[in-house]
Short mmCIF file of C-alpha atoms and ligand atoms in Angstrom, two decimals:
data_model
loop_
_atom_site.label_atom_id
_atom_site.label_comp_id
_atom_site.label_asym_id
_atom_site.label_seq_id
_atom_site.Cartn_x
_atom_site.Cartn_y
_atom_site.Cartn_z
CA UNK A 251 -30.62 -49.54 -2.32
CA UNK A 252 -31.98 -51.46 -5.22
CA UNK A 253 -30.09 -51.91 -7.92
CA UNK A 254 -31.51 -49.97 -10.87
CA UNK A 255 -31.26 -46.93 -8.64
CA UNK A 256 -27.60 -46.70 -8.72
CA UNK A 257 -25.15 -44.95 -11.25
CA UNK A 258 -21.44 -44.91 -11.11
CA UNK A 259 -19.63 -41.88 -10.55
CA UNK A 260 -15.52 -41.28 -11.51
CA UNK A 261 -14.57 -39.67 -8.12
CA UNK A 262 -11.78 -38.31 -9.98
CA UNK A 263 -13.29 -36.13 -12.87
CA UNK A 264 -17.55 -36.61 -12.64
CA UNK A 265 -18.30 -38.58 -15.28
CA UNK A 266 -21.38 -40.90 -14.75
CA UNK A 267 -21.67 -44.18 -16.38
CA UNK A 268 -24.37 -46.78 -15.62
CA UNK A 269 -21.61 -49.37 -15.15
CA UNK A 270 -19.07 -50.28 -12.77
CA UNK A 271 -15.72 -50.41 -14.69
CA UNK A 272 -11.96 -50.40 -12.79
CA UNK A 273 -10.68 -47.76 -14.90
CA UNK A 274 -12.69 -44.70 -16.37
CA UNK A 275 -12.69 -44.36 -19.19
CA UNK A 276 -13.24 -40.15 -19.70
CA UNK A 277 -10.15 -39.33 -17.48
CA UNK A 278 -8.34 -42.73 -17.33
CA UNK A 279 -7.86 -42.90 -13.45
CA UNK A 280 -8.10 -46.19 -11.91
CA UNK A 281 -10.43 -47.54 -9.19
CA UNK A 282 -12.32 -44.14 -8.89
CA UNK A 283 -15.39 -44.94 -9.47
CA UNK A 284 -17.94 -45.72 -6.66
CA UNK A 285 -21.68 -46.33 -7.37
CA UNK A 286 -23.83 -43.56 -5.42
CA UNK A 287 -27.42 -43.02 -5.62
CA UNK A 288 -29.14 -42.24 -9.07
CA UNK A 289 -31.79 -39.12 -8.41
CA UNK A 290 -35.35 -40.53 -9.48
CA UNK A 291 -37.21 -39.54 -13.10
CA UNK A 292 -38.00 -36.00 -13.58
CA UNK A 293 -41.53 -35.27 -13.63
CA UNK A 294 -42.32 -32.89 -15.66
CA UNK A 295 -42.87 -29.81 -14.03
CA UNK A 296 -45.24 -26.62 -14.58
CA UNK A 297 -43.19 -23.62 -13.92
CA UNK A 298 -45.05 -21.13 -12.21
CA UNK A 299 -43.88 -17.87 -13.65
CA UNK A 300 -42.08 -15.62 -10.91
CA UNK A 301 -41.41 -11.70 -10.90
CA UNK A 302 -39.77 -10.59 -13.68
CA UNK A 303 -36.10 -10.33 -13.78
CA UNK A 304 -35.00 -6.74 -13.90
CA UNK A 305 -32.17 -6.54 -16.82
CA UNK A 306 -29.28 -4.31 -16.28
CA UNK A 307 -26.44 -2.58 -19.06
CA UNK A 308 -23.28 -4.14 -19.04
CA UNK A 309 -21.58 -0.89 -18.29
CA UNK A 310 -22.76 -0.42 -14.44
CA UNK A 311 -22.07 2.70 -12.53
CA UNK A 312 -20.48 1.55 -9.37
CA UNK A 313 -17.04 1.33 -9.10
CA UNK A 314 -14.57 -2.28 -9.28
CA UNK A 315 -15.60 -3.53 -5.50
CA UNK A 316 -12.31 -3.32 -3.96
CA UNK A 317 -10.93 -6.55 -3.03
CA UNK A 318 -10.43 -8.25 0.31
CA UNK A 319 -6.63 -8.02 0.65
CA UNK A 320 -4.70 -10.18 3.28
CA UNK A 321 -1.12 -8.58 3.05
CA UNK A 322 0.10 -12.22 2.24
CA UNK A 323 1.58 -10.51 -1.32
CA UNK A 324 2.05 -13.95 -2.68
CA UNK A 325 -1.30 -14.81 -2.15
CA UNK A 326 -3.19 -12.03 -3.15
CA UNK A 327 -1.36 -11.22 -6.06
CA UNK A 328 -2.59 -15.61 -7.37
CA UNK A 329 -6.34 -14.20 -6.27
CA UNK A 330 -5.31 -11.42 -8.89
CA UNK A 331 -5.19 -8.80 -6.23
CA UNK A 332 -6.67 -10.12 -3.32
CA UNK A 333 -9.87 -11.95 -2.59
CA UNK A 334 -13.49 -10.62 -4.19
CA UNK A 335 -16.42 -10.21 -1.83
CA UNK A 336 -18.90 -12.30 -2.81
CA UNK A 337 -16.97 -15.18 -4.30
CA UNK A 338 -15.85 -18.45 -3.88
CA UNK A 339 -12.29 -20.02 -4.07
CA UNK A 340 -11.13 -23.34 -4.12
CA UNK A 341 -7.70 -24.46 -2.81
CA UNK A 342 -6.59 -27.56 -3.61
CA UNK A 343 -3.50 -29.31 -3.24
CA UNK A 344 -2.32 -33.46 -1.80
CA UNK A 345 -2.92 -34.10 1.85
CA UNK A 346 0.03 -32.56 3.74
CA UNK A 347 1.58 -29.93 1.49
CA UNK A 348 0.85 -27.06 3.91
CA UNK A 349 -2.99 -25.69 2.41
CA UNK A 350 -4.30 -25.41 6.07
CA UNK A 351 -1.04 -24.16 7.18
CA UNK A 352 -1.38 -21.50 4.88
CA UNK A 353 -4.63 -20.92 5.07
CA UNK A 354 -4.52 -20.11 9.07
CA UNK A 355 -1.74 -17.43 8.12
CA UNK A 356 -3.95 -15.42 5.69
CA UNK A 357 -6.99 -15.52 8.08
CA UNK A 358 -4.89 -14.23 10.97
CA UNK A 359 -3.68 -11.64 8.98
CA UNK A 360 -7.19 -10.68 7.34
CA UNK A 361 -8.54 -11.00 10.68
CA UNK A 362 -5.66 -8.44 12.32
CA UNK A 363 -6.27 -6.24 9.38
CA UNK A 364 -10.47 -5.80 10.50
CA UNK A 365 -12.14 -8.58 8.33
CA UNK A 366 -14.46 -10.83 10.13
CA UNK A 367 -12.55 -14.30 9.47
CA UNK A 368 -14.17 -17.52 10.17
CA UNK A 369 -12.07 -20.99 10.13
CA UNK A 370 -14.08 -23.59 9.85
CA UNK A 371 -12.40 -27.26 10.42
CA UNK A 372 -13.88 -30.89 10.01
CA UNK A 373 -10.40 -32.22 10.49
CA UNK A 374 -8.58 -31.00 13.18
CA UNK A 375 -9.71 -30.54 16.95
CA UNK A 376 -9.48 -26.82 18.16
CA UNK A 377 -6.58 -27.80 20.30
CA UNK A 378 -4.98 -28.83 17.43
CA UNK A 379 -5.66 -25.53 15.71
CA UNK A 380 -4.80 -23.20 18.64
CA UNK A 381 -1.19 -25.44 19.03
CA UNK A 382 -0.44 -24.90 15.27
CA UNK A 383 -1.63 -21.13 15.66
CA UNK A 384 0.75 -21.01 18.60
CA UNK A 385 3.96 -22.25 16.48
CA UNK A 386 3.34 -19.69 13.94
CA UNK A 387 2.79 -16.95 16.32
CA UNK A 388 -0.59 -16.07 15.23
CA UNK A 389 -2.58 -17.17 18.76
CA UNK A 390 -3.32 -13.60 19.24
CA UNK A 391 -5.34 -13.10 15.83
CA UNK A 392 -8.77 -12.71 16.54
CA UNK A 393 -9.84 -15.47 13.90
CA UNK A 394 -13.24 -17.35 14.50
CA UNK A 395 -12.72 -20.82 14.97
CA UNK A 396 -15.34 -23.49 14.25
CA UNK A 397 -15.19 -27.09 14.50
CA UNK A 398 -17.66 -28.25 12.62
CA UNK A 399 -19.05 -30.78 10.12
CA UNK A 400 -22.86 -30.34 9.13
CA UNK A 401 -23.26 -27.98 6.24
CA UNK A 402 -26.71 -26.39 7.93
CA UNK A 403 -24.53 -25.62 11.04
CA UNK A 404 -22.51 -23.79 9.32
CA UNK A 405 -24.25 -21.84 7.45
CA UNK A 406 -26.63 -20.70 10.06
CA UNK A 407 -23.38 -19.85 11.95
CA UNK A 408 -22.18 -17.80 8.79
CA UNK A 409 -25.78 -15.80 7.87
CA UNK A 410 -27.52 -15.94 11.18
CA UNK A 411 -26.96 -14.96 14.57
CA UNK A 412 -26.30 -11.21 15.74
CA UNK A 413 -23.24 -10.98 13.42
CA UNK A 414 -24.12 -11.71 9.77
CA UNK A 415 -21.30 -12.43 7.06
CA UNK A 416 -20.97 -9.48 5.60
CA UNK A 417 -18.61 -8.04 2.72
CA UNK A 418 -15.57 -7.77 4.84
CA UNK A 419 -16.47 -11.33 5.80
CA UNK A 420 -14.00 -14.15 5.06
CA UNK A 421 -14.88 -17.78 5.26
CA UNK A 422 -12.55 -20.68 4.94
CA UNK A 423 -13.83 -23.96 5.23
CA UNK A 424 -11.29 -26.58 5.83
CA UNK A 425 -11.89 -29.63 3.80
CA UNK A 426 -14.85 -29.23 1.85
CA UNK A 427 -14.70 -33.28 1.48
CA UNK A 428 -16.01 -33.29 5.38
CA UNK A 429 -18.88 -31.48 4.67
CA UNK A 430 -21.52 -33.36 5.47
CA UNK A 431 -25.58 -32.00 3.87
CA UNK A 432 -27.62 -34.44 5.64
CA UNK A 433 -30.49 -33.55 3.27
CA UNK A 434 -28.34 -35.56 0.48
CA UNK A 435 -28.35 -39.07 0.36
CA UNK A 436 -24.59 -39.94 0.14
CA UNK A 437 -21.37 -40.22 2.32
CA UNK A 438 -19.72 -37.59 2.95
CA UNK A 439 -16.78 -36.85 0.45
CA UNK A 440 -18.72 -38.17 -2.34
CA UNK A 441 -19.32 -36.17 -5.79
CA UNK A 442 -22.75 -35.65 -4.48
CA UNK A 443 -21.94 -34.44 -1.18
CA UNK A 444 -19.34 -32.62 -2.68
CA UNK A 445 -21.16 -30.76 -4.88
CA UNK A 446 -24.35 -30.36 -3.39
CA UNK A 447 -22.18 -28.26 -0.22
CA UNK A 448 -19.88 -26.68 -2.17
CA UNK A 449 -23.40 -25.35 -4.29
CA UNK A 450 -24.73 -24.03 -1.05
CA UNK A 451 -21.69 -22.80 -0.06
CA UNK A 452 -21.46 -20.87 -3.16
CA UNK A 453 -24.73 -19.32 -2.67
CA UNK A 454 -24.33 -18.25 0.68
CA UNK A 455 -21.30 -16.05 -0.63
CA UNK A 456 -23.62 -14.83 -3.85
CA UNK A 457 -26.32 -14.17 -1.14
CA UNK A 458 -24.10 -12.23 1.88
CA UNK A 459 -21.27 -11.18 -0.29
CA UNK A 460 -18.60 -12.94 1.97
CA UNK A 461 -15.29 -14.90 0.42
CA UNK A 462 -15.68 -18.08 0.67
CA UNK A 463 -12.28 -20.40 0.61
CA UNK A 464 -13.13 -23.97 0.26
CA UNK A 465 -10.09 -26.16 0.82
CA UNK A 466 -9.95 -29.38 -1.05
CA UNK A 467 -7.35 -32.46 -1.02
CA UNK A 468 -6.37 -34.57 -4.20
CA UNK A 469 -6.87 -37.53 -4.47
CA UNK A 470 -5.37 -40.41 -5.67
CA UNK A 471 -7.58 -43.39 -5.13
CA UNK A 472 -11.44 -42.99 -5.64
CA UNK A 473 -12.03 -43.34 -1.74
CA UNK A 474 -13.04 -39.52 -1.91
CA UNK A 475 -13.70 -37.15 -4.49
CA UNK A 476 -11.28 -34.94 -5.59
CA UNK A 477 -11.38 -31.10 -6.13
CA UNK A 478 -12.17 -31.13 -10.16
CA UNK A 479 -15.13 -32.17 -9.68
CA UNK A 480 -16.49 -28.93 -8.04
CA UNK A 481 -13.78 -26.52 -10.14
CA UNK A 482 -16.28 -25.74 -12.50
CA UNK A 483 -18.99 -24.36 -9.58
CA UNK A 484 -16.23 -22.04 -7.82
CA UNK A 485 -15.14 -18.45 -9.13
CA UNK A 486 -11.08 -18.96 -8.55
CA UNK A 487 -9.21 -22.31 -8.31
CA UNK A 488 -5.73 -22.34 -7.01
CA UNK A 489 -3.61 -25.16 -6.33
CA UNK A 490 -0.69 -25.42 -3.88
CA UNK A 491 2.18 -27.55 -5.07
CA UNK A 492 5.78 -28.81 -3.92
CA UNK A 493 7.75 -31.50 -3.69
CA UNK A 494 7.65 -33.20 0.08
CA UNK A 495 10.95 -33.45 -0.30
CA UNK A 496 11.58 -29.84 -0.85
CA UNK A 497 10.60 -26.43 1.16
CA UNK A 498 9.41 -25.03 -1.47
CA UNK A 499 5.47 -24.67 -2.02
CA UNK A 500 3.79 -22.89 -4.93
CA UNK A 501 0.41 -21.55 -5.26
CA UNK A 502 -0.59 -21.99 -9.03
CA UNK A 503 -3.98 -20.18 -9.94
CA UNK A 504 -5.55 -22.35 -12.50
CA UNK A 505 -9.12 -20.88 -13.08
CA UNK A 506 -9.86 -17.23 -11.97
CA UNK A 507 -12.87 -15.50 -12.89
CA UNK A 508 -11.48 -11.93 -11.36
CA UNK A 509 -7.68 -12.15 -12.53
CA UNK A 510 -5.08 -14.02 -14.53
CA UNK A 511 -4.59 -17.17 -13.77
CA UNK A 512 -1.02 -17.88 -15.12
CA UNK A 513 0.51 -16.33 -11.68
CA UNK A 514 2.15 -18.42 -9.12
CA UNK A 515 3.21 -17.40 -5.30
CA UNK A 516 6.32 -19.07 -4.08
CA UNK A 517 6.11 -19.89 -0.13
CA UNK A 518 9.26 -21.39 1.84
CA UNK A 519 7.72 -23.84 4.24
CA UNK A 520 9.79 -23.26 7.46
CA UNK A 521 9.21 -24.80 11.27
CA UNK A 522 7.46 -21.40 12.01
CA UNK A 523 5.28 -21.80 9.15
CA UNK A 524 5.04 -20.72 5.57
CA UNK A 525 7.39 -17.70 4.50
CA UNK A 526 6.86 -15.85 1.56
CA UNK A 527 9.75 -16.05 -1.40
CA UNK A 528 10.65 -12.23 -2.86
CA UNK A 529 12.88 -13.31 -5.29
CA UNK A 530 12.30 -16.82 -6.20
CA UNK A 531 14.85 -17.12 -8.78
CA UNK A 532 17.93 -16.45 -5.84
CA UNK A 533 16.20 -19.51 -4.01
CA UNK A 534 15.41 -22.02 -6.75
CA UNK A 535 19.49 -21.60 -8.22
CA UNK A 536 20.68 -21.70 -4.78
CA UNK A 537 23.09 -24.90 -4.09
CA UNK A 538 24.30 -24.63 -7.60
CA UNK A 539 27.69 -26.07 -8.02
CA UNK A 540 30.92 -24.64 -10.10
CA UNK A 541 31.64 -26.74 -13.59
CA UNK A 542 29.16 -29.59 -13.72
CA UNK A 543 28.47 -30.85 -16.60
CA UNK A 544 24.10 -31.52 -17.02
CA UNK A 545 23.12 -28.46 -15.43
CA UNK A 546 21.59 -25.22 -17.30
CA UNK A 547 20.20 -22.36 -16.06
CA UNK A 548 16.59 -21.47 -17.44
CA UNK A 549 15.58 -17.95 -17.99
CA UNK A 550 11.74 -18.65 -17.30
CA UNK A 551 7.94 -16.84 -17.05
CA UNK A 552 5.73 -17.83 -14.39
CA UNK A 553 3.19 -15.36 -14.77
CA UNK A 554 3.78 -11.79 -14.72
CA UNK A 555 7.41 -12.24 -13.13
CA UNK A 556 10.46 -14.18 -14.53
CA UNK A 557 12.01 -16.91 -13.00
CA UNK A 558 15.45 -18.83 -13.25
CA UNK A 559 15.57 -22.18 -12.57
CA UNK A 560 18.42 -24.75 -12.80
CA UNK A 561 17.64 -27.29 -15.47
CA UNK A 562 19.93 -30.96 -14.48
CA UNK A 563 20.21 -33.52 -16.75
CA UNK A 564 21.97 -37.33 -16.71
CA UNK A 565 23.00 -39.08 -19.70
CA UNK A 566 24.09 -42.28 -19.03
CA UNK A 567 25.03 -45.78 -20.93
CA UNK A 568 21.94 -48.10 -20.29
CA UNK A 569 22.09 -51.57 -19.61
CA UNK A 570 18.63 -52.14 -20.53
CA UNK A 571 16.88 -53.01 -23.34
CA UNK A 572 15.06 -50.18 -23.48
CA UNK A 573 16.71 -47.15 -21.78
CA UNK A 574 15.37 -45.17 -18.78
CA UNK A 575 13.43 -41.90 -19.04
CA UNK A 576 12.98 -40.67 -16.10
CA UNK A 577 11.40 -37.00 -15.57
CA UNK A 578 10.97 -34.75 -12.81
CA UNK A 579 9.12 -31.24 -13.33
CA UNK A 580 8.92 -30.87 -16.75
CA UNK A 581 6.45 -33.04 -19.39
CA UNK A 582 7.67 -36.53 -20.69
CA UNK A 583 6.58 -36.03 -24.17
CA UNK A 584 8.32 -32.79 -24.47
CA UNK A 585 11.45 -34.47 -23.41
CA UNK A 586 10.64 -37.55 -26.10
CA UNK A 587 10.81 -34.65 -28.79
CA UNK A 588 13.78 -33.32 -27.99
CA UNK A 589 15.21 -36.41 -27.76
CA UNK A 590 14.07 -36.92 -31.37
CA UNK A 591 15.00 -33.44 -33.04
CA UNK A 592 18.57 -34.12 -31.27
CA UNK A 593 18.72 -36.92 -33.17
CA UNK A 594 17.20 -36.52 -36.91
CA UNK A 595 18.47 -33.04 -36.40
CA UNK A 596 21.73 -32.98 -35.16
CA UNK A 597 23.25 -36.11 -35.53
CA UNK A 598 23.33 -36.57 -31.45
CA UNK A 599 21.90 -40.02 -31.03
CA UNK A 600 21.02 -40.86 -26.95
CA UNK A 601 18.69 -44.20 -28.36
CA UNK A 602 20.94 -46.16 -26.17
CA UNK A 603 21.22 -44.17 -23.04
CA UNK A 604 19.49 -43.54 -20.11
CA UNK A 605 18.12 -39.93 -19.59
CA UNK A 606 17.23 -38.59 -16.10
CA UNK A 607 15.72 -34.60 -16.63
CA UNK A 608 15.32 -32.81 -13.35
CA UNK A 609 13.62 -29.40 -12.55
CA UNK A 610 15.61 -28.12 -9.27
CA UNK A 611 13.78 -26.97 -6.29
CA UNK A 612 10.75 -29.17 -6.75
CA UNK A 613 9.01 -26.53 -9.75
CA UNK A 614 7.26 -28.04 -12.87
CA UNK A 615 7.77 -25.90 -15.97
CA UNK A 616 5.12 -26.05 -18.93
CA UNK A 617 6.62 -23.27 -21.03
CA UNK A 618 7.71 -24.44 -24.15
CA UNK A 619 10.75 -22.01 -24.08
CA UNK A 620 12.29 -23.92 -21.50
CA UNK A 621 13.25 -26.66 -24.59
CA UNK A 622 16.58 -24.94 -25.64
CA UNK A 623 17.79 -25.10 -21.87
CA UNK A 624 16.84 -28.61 -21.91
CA UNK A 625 18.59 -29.63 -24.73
CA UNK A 626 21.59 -28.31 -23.69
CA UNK A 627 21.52 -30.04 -19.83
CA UNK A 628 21.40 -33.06 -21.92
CA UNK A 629 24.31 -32.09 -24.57
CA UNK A 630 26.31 -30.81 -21.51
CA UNK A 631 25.66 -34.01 -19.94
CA UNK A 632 26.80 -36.09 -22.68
CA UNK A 633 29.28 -34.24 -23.96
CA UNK A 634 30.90 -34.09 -20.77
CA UNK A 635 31.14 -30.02 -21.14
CA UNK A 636 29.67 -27.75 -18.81
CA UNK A 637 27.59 -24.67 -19.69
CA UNK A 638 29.07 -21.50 -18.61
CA UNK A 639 28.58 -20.97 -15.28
CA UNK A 640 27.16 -17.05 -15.95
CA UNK A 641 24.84 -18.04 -18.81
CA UNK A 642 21.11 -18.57 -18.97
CA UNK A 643 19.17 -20.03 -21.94
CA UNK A 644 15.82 -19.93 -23.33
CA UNK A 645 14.37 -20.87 -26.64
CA UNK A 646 11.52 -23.43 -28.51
CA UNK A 647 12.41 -26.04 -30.32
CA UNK A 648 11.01 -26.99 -33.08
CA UNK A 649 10.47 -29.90 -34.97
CA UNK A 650 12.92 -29.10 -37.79
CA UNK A 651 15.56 -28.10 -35.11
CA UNK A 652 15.24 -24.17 -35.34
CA UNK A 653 15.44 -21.98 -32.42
CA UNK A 654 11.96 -19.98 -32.27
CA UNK A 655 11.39 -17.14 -30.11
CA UNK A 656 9.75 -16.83 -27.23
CA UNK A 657 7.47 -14.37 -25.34
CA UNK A 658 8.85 -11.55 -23.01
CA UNK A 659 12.51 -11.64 -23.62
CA UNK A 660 14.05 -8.82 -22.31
CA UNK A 661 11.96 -9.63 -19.09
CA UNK A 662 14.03 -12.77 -18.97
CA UNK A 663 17.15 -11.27 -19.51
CA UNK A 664 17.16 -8.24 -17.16
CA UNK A 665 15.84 -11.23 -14.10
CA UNK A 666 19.37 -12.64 -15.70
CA UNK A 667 21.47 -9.41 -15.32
CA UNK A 668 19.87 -9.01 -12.09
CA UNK A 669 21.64 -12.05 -10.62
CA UNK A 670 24.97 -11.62 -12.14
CA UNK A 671 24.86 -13.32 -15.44
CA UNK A 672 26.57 -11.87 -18.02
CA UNK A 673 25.73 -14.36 -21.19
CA UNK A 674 22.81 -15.79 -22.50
CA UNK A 675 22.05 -18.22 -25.65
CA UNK A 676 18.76 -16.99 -26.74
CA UNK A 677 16.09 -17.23 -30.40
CA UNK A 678 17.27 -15.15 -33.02
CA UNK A 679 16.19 -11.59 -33.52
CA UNK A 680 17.16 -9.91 -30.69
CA UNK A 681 19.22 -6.77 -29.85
CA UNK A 682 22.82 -7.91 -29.28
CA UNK A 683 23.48 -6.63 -25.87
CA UNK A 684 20.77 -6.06 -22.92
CA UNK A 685 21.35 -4.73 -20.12
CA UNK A 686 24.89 -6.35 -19.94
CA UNK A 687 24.34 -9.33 -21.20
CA UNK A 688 26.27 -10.93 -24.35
CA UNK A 689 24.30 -12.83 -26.49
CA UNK A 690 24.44 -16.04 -28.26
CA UNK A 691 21.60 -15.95 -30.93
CA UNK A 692 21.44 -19.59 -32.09
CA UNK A 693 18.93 -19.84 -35.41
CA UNK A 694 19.48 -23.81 -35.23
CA UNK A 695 19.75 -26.43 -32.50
CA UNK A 696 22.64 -28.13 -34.47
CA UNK A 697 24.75 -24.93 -34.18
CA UNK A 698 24.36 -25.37 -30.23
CA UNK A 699 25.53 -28.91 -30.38
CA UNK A 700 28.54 -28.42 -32.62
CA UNK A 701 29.52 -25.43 -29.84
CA UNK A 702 29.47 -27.95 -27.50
CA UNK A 703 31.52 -31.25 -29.85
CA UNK A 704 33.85 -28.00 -30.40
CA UNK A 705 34.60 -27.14 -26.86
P1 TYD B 25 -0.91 -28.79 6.68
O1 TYD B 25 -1.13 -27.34 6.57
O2 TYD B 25 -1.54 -29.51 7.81
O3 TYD B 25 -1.25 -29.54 5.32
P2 TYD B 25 -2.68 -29.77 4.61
O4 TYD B 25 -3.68 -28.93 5.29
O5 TYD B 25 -2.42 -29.38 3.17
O6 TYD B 25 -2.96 -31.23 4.72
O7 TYD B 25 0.68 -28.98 6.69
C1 TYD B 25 1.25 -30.04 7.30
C2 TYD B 25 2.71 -30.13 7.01
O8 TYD B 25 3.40 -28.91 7.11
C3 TYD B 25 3.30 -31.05 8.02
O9 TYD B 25 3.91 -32.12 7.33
C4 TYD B 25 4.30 -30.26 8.77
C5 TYD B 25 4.53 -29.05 7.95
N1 TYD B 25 4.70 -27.83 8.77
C6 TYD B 25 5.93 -27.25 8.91
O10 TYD B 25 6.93 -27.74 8.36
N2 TYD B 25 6.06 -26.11 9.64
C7 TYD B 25 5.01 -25.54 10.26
O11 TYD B 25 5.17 -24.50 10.92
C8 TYD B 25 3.73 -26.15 10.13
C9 TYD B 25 2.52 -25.57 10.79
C10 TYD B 25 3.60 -27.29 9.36
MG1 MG B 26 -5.28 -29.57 6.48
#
């Protein structure tokens, strides 16, 4: 390949430079790029002018086309009701966490509901399949399976033959990084593979009006490409998530053309496969122990449904110059800022001590309301004073040490009441009692941590 025809792609995030450089420098990630291939100039082309296109209203007569529904409720209800004919979804999620696992499940159920369901693999062998189909008692699901690589295999599998894809039809193909279009000029499970399959692929659920589920691994070095780089081409992206260490597994929608995308599905992974989780908040405060100090309970949102999750927090004397922050679930630079408004605010200086934060159950939180609970894991923990056993918390923080509210409140606290708590230190500005819950309506952080000095 000579030399001018190269350019250097980030396998992590797509951006092209015309360099070779160890980190890159739009998303930061080290040693992913790779030099592929640079197309040739452009010539300039005449466009011959084709048949019109035929413009429609925006307000169309046909009904909402009803959605491809697997009875997985955890799954369907990320896809924002179950899966839309005709589109194209993209799971993603690190090697290992369970995607193909979970994958097989919702194709054996499509497939025993009447869908057409075609699992195509480039990574395991069919025995493989049919042994892990065995262990989760699917083997008798009439699913399709295809072992495959070549992109113009498949899709002449998927449109041709005497059984074309078709609306009902439902497609996974399992990873999209071993799809191989030999009409492309790159190694397979490079951004230009990638893309160029996951393009076709696209189209050939535009043109048939099948689902098509891509399944895609992150990745951390640049050997393949990861799954953001074809986000943008796909209707839905999902992610499954979960801590090896932990059974739990959650399906996170990030992008969703048809649906919300701030829902999650909660899966137990089990040694006959992937149960679903009705009521995640029992699970996630399971194994939560009487009069610790560093532990609160917070009353969360994950979508549409609350959540309660146990919020642990170590405070310790460092020996080191400069203390320990370690975090687990939750964002660093929120914890930095509570750190600070703890201290300009209210006096509580941990400068000097090490801080370990820890999500339980292996969930990351990004709501901002989950602040209050945090600070008081840490007071707790350094006060040496536990929180009430029976009392969640939820609040923002901000900079000047108030207590803000948050969205969906009384969501938060019936999920509480539900599971037996009885108190609650919450914003400002709500009703006294809900649904048998006292509350402690806190208008300033330093109020919280003189409660605690008091106790
Ligand atoms: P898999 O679905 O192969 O992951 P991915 O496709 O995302 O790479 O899941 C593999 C892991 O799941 C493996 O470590 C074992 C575990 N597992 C169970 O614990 N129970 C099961 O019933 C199955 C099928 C897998
Ligand atoms: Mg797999």
């Amino acid at each position: 390949m000579a030399r001018e025809a190269m350019h250097f792609i980030c396998q992590a995030c797509g951006a092209v430079s015309n360099k070779w450089a160890g980190k890159c420098d739009a998303c930061n990630a080290w040693n992913s790029i790779s030099g592929e291939a640079a197309e040739g100039p452009q010539p300039v082309l005449e466009i011959k002018r084709g048949r019109r296109v035929k413009l429609l209203p925006l307000a169309g007569s046909e009904a909402d086309a009803p959605r491809i529904q697997s009875g997985v409720g955890e799954f369907d209800r990320v896809c924002g009701g179950g899966l839309v004919p005709g589109s194209a979804l993209l799971v993603g999620g690190d090697p290992g966490i369970g995607k193909s696992t979970l994958l097989l499940q919702v194709m054996a159920a499509l497939a025993r509901r009447g869908c057409r369901a075609i699992y195509i693999s480039g990574e395991e062998s069919a025995a493989q399949i049919r042994l892990r189909a065995q262990r989760l008692g699917l083997a008798d699901a009439p699913v399709q399976l295809g072992i495959e690589t070549r992109l113009g295999s498949i899709l002449s599998t998927v449109e041709g033959g005497g059984a074309p894809a078709a609306s009902n039809t439902v497609i996974v193909i399992d990873s999209i990084q071993t799809v191989m279009a030999e009409v492309i000029d790159a190694a397979p499970g490079t951004v230009t593979q990638l893309r160029g399959a996951t393009q076709e692929l696209v189209r050939l659920a535009k043109r048939t009006g099948c689902a098509v589920i891509l399944v895609g691994h992150v990745t951390k070095d640049g050997q393949i490409a990861g799954p953001r780089v074809i986000e943008h081409m796909v209707d839905t992206v999902l992610y499954f998530e979960g801590d090896r260490g932990h059974q739990f597994r959650i399906l996170r929608g990030v992008k969703n053309r048809f649906g919300p995308t701030d829902e999650i599905g909660v899966f137990e992974m089990t040694g006959a496969g992937l149960s679903e989780v009705e009521n995640p908040s029992a699970l996630f405060l399971a194994g939560r122990q009487d009069n610790v100090s560093g532990s609160a309970v917070f009353a969360g949102i994950e979508g549409t449904r609350p959540l309660l999750v146990e919020i642990q927090a170590l405070v310790a004397p460092s020996s080191l110059g400069t203390p320990r922050r370690a975090v687990v679930g939750w964002d660093t630079g929120r914890l930095a800022m509570v750190l600070a408004v703890l201290d300009a605010r209210c006096g509580l200086t941990l400068g000097a001590c090490d801080v370990y934060l820890n999500v339980a159950g292996g969930l990351r939180i990004t709501e901002p309301a989950a602040d209050l609970a945090v600070a008081a894991a840490l007071i707790s923990s350094f006060t040496n004073v536990p929180v009430a056993r029976d009392c969640v918390i939820f609040g923002e923080i901000s900079l000047s040490g108030e207590i803000r509210p948050v969205s969906q409140p009384e969501a938060r606290l019936k999920e509480a009441a539900k599971l037996g708590f009885t108190r609650a230190i919450t914003p400002p500005g709500l009703s006294a009692h809900q649904g048998g819950i006292t509350l402690t309506q806190t208008p300033l952080l330093a109020a919280m941590v003189a409660e605690f000095e008091a106790a």
